[in-house]
XYZ file of C-alpha atoms in Angstrom:
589
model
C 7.790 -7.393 -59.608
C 7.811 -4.522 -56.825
C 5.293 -2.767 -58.929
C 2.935 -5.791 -58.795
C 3.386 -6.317 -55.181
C 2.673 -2.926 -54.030
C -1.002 -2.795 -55.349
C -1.415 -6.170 -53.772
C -0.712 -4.960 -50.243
C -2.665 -2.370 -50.359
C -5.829 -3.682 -51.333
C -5.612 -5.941 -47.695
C -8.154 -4.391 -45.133
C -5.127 -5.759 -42.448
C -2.354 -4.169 -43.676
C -1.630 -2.136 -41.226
C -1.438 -5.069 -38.398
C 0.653 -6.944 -40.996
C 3.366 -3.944 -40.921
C 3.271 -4.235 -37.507
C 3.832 -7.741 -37.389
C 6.481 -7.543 -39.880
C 8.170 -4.802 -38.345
C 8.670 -7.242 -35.131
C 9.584 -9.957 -36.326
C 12.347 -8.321 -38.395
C 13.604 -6.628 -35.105
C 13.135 -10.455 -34.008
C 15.446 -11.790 -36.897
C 17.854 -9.371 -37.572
C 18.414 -7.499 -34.259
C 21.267 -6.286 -33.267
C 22.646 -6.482 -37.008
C 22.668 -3.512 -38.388
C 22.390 -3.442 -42.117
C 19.815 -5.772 -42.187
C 17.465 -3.725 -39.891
C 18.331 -0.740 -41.939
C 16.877 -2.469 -44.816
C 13.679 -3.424 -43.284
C 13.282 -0.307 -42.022
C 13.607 0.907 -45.610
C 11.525 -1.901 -46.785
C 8.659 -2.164 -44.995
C 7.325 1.933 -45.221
C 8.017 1.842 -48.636
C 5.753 -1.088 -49.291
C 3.222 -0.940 -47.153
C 2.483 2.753 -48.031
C 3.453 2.763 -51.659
C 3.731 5.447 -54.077
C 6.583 8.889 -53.220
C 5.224 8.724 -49.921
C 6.098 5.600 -49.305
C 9.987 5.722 -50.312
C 10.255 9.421 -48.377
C 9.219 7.351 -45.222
C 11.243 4.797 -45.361
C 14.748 7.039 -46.109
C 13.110 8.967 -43.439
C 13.094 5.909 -40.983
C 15.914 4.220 -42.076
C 18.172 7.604 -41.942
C 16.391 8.185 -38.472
C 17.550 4.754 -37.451
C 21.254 4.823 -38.795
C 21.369 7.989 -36.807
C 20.245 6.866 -33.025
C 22.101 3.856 -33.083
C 25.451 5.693 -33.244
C 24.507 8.963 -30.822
C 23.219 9.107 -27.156
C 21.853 12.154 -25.377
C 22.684 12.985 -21.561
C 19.676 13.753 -20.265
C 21.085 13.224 -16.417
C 24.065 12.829 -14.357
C 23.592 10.078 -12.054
C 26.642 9.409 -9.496
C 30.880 8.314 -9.924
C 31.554 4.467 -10.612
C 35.026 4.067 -9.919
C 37.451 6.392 -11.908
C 34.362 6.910 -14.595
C 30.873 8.620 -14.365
C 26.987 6.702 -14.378
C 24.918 8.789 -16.880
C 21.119 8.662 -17.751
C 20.729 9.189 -21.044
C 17.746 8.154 -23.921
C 19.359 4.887 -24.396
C 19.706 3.554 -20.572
C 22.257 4.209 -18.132
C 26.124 4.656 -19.717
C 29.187 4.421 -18.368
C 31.822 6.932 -19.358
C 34.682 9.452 -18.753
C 33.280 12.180 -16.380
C 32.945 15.722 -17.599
C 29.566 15.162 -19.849
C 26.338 17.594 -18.962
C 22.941 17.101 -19.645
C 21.928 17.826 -23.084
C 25.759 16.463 -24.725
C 25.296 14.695 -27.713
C 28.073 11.569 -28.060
C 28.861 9.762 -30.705
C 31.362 6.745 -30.882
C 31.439 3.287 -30.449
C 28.651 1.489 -26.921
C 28.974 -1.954 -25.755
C 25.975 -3.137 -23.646
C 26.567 -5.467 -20.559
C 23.468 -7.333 -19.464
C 22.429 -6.841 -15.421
C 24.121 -9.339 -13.948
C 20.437 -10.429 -12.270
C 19.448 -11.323 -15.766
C 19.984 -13.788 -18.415
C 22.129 -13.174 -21.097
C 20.439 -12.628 -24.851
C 20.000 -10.009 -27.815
C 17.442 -8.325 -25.922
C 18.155 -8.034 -22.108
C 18.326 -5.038 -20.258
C 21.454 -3.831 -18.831
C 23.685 -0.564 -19.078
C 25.911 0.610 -22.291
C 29.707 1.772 -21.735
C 31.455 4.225 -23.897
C 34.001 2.187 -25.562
C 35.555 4.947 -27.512
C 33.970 8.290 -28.013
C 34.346 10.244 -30.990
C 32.597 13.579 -30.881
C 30.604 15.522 -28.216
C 28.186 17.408 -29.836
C 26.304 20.472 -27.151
C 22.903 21.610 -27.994
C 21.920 24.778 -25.724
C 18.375 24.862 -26.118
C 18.112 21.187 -25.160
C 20.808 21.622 -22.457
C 18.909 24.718 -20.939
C 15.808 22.739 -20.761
C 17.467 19.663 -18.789
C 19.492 21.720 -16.696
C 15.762 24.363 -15.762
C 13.957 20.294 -15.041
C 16.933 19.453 -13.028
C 16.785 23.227 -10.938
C 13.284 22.993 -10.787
C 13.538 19.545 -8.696
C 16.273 20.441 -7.264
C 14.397 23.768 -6.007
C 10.862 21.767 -4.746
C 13.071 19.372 -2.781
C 14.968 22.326 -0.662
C 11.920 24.793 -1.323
C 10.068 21.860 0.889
C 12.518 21.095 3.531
C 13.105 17.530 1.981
C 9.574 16.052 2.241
C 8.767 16.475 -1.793
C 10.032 13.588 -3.836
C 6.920 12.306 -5.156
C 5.174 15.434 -7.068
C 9.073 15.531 -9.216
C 8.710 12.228 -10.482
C 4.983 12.259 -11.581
C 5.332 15.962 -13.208
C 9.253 16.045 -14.657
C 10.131 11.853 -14.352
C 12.680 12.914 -11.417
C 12.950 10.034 -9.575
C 16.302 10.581 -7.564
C 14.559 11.560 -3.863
C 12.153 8.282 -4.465
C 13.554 5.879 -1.929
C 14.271 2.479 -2.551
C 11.043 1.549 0.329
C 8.878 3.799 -1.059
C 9.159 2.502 -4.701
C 8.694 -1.277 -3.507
C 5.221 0.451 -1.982
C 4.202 1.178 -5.106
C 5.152 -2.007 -6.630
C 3.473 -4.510 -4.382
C 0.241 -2.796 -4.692
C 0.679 -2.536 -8.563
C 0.937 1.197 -8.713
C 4.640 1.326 -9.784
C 3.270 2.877 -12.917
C 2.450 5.946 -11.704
C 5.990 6.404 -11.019
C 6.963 6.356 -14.626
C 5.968 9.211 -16.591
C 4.075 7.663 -19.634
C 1.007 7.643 -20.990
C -1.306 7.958 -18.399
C 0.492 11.307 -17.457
C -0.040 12.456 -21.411
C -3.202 11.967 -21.098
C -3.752 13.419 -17.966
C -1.895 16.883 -18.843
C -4.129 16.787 -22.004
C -7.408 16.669 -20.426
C -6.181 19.264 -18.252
C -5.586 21.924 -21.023
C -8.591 20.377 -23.243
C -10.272 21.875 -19.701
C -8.596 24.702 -19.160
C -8.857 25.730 -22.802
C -12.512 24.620 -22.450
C -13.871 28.761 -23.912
C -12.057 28.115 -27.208
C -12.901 26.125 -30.031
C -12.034 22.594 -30.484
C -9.824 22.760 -32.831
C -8.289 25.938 -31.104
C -8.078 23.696 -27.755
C -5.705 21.214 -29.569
C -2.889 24.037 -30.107
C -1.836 24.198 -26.952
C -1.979 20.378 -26.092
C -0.198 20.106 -29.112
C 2.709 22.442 -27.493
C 1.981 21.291 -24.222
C 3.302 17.652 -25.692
C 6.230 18.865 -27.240
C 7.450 20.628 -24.374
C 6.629 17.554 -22.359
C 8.976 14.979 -23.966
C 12.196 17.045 -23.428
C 10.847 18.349 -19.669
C 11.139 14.901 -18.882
C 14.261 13.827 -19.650
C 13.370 12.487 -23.049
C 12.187 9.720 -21.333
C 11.452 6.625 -23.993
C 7.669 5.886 -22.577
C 6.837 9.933 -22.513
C 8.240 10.316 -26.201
C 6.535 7.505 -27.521
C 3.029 8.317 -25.714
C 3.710 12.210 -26.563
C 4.123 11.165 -30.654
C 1.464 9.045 -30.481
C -0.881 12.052 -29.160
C 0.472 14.226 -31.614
C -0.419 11.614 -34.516
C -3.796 11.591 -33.086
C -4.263 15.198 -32.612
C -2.832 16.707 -35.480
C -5.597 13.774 -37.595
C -7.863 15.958 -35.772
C -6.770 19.309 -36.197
C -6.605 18.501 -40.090
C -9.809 16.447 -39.945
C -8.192 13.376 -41.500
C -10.467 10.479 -40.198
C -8.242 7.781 -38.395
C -8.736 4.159 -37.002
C -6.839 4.860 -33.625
C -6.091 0.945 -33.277
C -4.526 1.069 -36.665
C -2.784 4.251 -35.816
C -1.343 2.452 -33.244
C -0.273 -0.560 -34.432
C 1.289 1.758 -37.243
C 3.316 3.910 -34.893
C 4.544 1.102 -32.716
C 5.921 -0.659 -36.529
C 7.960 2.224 -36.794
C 9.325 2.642 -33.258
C 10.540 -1.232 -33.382
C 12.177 -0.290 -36.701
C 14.042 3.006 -35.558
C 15.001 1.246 -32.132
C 14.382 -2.550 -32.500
C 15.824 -2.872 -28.942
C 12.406 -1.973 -27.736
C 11.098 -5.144 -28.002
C 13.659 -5.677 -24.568
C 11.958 -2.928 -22.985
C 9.280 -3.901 -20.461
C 7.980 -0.337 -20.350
C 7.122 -0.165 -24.199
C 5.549 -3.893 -23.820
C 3.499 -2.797 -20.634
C 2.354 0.820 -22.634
C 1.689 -0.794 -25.740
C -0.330 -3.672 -23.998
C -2.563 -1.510 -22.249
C -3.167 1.481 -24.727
C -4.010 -1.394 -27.127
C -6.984 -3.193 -24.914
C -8.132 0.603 -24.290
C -8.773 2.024 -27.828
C -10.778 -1.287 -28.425
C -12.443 -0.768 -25.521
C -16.359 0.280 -25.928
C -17.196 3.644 -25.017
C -18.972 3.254 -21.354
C -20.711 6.497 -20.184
C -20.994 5.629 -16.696
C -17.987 7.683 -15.498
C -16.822 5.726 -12.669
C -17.729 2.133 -14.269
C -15.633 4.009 -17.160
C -12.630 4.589 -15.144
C -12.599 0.888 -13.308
C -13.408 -1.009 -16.827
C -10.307 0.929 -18.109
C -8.600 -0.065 -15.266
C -9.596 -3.625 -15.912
C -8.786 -3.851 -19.481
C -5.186 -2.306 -18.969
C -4.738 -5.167 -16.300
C -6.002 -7.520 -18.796
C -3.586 -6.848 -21.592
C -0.548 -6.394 -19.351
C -0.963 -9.286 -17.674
C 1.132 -11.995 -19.763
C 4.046 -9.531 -19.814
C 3.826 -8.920 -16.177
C 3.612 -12.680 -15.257
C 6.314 -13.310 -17.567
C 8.962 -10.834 -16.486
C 7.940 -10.093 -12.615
C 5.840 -12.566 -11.548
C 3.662 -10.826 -9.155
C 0.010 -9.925 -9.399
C -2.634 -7.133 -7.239
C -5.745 -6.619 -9.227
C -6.040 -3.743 -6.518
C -4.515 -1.302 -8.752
C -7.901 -1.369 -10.799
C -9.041 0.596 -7.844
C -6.548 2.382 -6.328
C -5.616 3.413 -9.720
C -9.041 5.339 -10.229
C -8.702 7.105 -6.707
C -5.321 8.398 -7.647
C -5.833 9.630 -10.728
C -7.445 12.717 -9.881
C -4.525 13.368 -7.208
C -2.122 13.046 -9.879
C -3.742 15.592 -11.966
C -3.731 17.704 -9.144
C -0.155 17.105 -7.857
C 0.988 18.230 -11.966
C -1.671 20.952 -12.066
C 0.260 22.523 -8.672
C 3.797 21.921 -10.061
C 2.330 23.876 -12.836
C 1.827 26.385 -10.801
C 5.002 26.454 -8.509
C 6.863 27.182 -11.562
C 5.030 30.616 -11.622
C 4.431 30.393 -7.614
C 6.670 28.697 -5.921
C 6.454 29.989 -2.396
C 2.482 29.769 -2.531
C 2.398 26.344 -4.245
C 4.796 24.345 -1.639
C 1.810 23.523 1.044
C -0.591 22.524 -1.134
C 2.330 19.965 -3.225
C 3.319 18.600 0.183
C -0.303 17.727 1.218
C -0.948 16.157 -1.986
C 2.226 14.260 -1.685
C 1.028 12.809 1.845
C -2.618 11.750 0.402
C -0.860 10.122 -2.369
C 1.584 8.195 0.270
C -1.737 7.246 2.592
C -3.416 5.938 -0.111
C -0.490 3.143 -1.479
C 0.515 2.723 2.297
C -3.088 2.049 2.861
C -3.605 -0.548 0.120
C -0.014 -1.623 0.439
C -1.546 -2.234 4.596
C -4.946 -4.094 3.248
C -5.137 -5.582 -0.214
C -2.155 -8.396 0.839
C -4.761 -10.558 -0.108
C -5.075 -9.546 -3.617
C -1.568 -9.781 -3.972
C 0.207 -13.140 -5.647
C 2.380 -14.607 -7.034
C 1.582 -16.302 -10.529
C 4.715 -17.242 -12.903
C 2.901 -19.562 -15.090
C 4.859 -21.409 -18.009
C 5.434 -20.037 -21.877
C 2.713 -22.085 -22.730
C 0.327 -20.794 -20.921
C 1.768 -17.034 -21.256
C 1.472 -18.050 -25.162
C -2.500 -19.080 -24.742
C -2.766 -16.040 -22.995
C -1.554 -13.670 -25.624
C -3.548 -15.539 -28.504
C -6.948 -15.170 -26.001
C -6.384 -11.256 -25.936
C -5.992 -11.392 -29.748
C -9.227 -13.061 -30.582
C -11.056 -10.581 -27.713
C -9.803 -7.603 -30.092
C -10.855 -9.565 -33.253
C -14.668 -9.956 -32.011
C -14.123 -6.232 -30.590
C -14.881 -7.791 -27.092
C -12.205 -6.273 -24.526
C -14.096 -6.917 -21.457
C -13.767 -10.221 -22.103
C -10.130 -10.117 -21.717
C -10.678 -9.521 -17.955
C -11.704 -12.956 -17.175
C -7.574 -13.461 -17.441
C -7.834 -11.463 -13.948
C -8.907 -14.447 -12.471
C -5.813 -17.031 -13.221
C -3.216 -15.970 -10.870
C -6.380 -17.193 -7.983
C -7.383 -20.044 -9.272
C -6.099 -23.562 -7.372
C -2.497 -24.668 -8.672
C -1.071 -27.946 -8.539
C 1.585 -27.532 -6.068
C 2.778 -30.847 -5.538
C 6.410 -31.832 -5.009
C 8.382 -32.653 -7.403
C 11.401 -35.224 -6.469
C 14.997 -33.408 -6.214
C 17.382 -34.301 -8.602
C 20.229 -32.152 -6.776
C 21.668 -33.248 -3.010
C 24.520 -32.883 -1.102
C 25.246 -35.505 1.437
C 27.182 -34.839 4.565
C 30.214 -36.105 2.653
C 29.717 -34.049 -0.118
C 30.764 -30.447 -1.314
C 29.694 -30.477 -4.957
C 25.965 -29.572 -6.106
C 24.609 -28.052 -9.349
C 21.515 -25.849 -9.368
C 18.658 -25.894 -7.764
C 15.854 -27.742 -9.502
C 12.308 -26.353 -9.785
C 11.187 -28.326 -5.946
C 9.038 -27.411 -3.298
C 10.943 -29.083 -0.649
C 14.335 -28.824 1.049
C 17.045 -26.176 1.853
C 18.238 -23.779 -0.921
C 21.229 -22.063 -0.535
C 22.017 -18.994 -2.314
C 25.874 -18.479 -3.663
C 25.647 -14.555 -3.651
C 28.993 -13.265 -3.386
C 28.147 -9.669 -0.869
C 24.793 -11.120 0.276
C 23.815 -14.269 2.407
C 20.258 -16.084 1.699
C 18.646 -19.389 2.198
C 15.167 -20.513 2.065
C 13.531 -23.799 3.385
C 10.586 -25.463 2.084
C 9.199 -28.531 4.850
C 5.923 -27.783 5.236
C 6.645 -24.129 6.189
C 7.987 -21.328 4.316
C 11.281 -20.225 5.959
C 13.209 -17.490 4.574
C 16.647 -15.646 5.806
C 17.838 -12.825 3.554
C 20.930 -10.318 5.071
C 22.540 -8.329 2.381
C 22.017 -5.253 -0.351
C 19.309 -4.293 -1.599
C 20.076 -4.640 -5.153
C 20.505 -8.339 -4.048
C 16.951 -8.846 -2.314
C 14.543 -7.221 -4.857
C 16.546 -8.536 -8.451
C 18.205 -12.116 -7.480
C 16.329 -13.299 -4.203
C 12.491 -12.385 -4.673
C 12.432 -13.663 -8.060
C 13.619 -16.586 -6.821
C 10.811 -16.914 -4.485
C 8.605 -15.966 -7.184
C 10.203 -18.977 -9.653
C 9.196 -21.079 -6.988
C 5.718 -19.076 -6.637
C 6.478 -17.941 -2.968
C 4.958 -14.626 -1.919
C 4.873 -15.028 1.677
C 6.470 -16.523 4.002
C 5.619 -18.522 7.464
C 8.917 -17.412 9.362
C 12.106 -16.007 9.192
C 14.534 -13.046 8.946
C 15.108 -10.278 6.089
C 17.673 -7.753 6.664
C 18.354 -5.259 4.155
C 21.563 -2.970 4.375
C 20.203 0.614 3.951
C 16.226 -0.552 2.979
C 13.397 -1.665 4.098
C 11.447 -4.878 3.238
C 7.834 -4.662 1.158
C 8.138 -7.048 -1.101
C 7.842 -10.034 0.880
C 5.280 -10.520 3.661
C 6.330 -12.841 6.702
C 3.343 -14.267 8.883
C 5.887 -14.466 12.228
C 9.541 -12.764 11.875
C 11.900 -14.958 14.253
C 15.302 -17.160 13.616
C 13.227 -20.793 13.072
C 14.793 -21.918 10.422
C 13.413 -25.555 10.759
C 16.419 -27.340 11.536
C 19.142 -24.870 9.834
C 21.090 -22.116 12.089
C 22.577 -19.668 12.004
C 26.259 -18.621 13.194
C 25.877 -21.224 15.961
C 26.037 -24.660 16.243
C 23.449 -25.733 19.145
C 22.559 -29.379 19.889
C 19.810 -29.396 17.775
C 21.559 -27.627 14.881
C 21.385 -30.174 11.797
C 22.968 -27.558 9.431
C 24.960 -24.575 10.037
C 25.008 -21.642 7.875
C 27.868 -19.227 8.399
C 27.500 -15.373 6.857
C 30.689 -14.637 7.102
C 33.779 -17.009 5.170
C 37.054 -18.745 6.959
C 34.977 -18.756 10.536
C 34.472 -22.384 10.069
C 37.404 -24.452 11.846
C 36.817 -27.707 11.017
C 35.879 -28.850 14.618
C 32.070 -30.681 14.514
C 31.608 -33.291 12.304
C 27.789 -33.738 13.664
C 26.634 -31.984 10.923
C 27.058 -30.040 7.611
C 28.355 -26.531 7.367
C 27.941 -24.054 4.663
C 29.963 -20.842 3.702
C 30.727 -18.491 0.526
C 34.529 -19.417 1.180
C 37.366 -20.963 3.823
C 40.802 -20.950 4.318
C 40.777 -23.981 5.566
C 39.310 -27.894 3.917
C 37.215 -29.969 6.074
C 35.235 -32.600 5.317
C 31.691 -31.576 6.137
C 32.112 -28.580 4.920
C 30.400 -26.850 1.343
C 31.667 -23.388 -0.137
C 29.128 -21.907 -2.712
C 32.022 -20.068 -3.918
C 32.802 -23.401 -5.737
C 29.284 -24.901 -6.089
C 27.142 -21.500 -6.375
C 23.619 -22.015 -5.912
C 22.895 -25.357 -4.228
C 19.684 -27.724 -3.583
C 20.197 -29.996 0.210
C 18.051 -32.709 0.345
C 15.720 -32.903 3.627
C 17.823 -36.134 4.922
C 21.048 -34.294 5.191
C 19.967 -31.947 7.982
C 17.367 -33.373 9.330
């Protein structure tokens, strides 16, 4: 039978997008079993390329497989948690006895605990803890070359009094001197890509030595891009997006440095199979959706020789085919980055090119980083300062997320990418924003409530434990946020952005240790529309309290909320009991 289906499959013209297919929905089905993913990582090589070959691939990917869901490599050490150490490794962050360097090898048994900011399931992101370890395995040359990225950080930052953080993360994937404010920069104004070392920075350390190398041969000029992208992948931390864009180069240029003629969609589609069957927990990992999304709209993408209509249609068409990922997990949209994008592409070749050369220079190199560092800044504080209107909020439903996906499919089938960019345009047209009754209300002589319903009017209170937030929704957007950071940017903005908020008319945000860019408010002051805070003035209807047992059960003119009190009263509700709760309009107005 197997010798009758072989021939069969590969006499399709789509085979290679049905391996791909196949290869994902298996990760889909079987994920996180592991003898059945072994299988179809066996399987699925082995069929789909037939013959010796065929069989040596899949052992190949199957062995590969068997062996990377049992080990983890330190590639960092992070900070202390408690009586244990946070690591970075190529799996996430771990959890685990102190004492570990970069470049240790562990085997044993890893548990992985969701984010508490995120729903529970199969493919969720979160951090791994060492249950039991049972061998630590050193490698030196990896180890030296972790431990020269870290010194070479290390040695910009001090080298520059300080001021260089951003030049580390776009050259080695360093990201520990990026602030918490100056990430959220680059993430309102859609540039938070930049920050991870991925494709884009491949690419852009290719064409650099494809220039550089521009008196030899072709074929000569590939060698060292070809070293240039091994060296890259460990220089970096082993970082999953640079591995996975530095393999997929090599595929590409060793076709060419053998002349072996290659459909670079299918070559794709191919390489992404096998990454989903080695690590099927990919398919949780918004970076591999977001590089896979846009490298697949841009080698369908028609050859444009206009240079700088080249660079924004790329722009465009990466946009495009990120878009139903990036409305589905963030929620937030600025078609800006098209632009800025373009403008900060050649400073990011520049900022690498002069890391480059502090390696060899360092004293001479330092100015010329630092003022490349501050253009880069002006630039996303500039657009972060002027393209607020470009930015929105667009969460649509699974529906439309699932019309979206099959759209960008049929633009590839008819070869017409552009087209994908009319997609741009959703997040701006008109919604229907109408009211929707609410199902959940606490009454003065209440204190139960169940979760807030999907409304666009009255008082939501959030039950965060270390944080205190509430928003209200009568006509005006008022928001009060006082807590961690952690708190504001994972469990209260995508609230607002479940309820499609991305700006609000008044109120307060207060972030321990951080600064706010994620949410714009038109007129910062304490209205709350009816709701106060701490105090309980005449016209007070509701009183929110940030700190628990300061209630003392002494005005019964209105409703009073807290996280927790010693004492019960009667108009009185603890979101320690109730958690997140929904007030309806007539119980504080």
């Amino acid at each position: 039978m197997l010798k009758k289906i072989i021939p069969m499959w590969q006499r399709l013209n789509k085979k290679t997008e049905i391996f791909f297919a196949l290869s994902v929905l298996s990760a889909l089905a079987f994920y996180p079993a592991e003898v059945p993913m072994l299988i179809a990582a066996f399987l699925l090589p082995a069929i789909f390329i037939g013959k010796r070959t065929g069989i040596a691939v899949g052992l190949f990917t199957a062995a590969l497989a068997y062996i990377l869901s049992g080990h983890i490599l330190i590639t960092e050490i992070k900070k202390p948690e408690g009586d244990k150490w946070l690591y970075k490794t190529t799996w996430g962050s771990l959890l685990a006895p102190a004492g570990f360097q970069p470049g240790d090898i562990l085997s044993g048994k890893f548990s992985k605990k969701t984010y508490s900011f995120l729903k529970e399931s199969r493919f969720s992101a979160g951090y791994y803890i060492a249950d039991r370890i049972d061998k630590k395995t050193s490698v030196p040359f990896i180890q030296s070359i972790l431990l020269k990225r870290e010194d070479l950080s290390d040695s910009l930052y001090f080298a520059s009094g300080g001021k260089a953080v951003l030049t580390q993360a776009l050259a080695l994937g360093d990201r520990r001197y990026i602030s918490p404010s100056m990430n959220d920069l680059f993430i309102v104004t859609g540039l938070g890509h930049l920050l991870s070392v991925s494709g884009m920075h491949v690419a852009v350390l290719a064409g650099m030595l494809y220039f550089v190398f521009g008196f030899l041969p072709r074929k000569l000029r590939l060698i060292p891009m070809i070293m240039s992208m091994l060296l890259l992948m460990p220089f970096t931390g082993f970082t999953v997006t640079v591995c996975r864009a530095a393999l997929f180069g090599l595929a590409i240029m060793g076709a060419k440095l053998l002349d072996y003629r290659t459909d670079t969609g299918k070559l794709l589609l191919f390489t992404a199979g096998m990454f989903v069957l080695i690590t099927p927990s990919m398919l949780g990992d918004i970076s591999f959706i977001f590089s896979f999304s846009a490298v697949l709209g841009l080698v369908y993408l028609p050859q444009i020789k206009n240079s700088l209509w080249g660079g924004i249609a790329v722009g465009l068409a990466a946009s495009a085919f990120i878009m139903p990922a990036a409305a589905a997990v963030f929620g937030m949209f600025n078609p800006s980055s098209v632009i800025s994008t373009v403008l900060l592409t050649p400073v990011v070749a520049l900022q690498m090119a002069c890391f480059g050369l502090f390696c060899i220079f360092p004293q001479q190199s330092v100015a010329p980083i630092l003022f490349l560092d501050e253009v880069h800044m002006a630039v996303v504080k500039f657009f972060s300062d002027y393209s607020g209107f470009f930015y929105q909020v667009y969460k649509p439903d699974k529906y439309i997320i699932a019309a979206m996906i099959v759209f960008l499919l049929y633009t590839l089938y008819r070869r017409q990418v552009l087209a994908a960019c009319v997609l741009l345009m959703l997040p701006y047209l008109p919604a229907d924003r109408a009211a929707k009754p609410i199902e959940t209300t606490v009454s003065k002589t209440q204190t139960s409530a169940s979760q807030p319903q999907n409304s666009l009017k009255g008082a939501y209170f959030m039950g965060y434990q270390r944080s205190k937030a509430f928003l209200i929704l009568d006509g005006k957007v008022r928001v009060f946020f006082k807590g961690t950071y952690g708190d504001f940017k994972y469990k209260f903005v995508p609230f607002l952005t479940e309820k499609g908020i991305s700006k609000a008319d008044t109120g307060t945000v207060i972030i321990y240790n951080g600064e706010n860019h994620l949410l714009k408010i038109a007129e910062e002051n304490e209205d709350y529309g009816g709701v106060c805070v701490n105090e309980t003035r005449e016209d007070c209807k509701a009183v929110y309290h940030t700190r628990s047992n300061t209630y003392t059960c002494d005005d019964d003119k209105r409703v009073h909320i807290l996280y927790n009190n010693d004492r019960n009263c009667r108009d009185m509700i603890l979101l320690k009991h109730t958690g997140d709760i929904v007030l309806d309009e007539s119980t504080y107005k």
